[in-house]
Short mmCIF file of C-alpha atoms in Angstrom, two decimals:
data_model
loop_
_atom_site.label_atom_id
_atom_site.label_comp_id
_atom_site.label_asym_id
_atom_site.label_seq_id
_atom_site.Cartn_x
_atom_site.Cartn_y
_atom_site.Cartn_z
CA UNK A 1 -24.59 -23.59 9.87
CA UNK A 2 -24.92 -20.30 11.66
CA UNK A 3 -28.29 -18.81 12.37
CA UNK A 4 -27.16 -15.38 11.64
CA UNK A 5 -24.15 -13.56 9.71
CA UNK A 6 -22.92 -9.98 9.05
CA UNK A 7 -20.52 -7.99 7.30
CA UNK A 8 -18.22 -4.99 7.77
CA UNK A 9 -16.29 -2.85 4.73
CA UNK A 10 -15.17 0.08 5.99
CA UNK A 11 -12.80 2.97 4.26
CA UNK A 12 -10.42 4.75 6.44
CA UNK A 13 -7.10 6.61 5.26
CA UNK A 14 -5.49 5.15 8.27
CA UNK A 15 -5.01 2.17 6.04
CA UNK A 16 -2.11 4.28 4.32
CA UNK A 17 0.45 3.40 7.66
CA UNK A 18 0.18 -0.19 6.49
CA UNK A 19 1.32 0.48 3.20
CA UNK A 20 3.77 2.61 3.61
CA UNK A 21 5.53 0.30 6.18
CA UNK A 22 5.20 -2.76 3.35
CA UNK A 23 6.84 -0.32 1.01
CA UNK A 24 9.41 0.64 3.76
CA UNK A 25 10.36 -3.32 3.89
CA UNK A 26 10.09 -3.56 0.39
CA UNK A 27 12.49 -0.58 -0.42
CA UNK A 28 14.92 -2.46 1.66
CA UNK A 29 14.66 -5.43 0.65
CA UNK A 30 14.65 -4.67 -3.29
CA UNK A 31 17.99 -2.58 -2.83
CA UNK A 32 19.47 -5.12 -1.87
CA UNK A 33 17.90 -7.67 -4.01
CA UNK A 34 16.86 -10.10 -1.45
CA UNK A 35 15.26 -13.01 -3.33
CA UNK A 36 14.43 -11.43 -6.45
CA UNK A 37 16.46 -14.00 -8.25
CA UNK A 38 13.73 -16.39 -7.33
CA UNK A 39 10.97 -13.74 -9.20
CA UNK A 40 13.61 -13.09 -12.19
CA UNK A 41 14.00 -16.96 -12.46
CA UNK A 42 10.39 -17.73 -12.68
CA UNK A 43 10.50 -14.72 -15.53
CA UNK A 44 9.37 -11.62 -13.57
CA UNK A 45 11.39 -8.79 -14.84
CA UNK A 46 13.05 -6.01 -12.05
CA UNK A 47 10.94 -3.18 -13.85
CA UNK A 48 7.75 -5.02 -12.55
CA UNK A 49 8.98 -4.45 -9.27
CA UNK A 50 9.94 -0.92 -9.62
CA UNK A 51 6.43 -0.11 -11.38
CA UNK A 52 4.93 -2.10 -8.37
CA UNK A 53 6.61 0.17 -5.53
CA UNK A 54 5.94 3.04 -7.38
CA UNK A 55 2.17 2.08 -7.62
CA UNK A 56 2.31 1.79 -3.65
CA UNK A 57 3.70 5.19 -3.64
CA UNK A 58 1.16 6.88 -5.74
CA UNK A 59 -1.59 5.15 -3.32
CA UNK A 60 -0.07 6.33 -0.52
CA UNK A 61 0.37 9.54 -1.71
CA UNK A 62 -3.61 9.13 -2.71
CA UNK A 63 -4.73 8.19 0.67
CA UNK A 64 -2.82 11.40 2.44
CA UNK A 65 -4.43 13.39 -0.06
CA UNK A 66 -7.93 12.41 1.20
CA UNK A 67 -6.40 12.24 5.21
CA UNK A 68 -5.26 16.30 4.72
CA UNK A 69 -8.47 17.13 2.82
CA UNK A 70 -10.96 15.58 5.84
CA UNK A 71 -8.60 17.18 8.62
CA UNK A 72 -9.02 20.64 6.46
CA UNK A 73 -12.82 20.31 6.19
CA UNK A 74 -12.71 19.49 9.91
CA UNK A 75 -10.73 23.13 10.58
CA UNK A 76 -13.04 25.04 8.92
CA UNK A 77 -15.93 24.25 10.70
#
């Protein structure tokens, strides 16, 4: 086994480019409803999708929240 081990969690709003790429893709893809019929089939229904993406949204929008208030708090000092 290993002698020693360590850990890193770390927060950072930069995490917000990530997900708003994934929801570009997904946006794309769920217009044109690229392989939800495999989802539907297995008996997802297309509003859990649309809740989903707007869930990403809201996080986004969450995580720019935070970015602009840390950039303001930086200005003002």
């Amino acid at each position: 086994g290993l002698k020693m081990s360590s850990t890193f969690i770390g927060n950072s709003t930069s995490i917000q480019e990530l997900f708003k790429r994934v929801g570009d893709q997904f946006t794309a893809m769920f217009r044109r409803k690229a392989f939800l019929h495999w989802y539907t089939g297995e008996g997802m229904d297309e509003m859990e999708f649309t809740e989903a993406e707007s869930n990403m949204n809201d996080l986004v929008s969450e995580y720019q929240q935070y970015q602009d208030a840390s950039i303001s708090e930086g200005e003002e000092e």
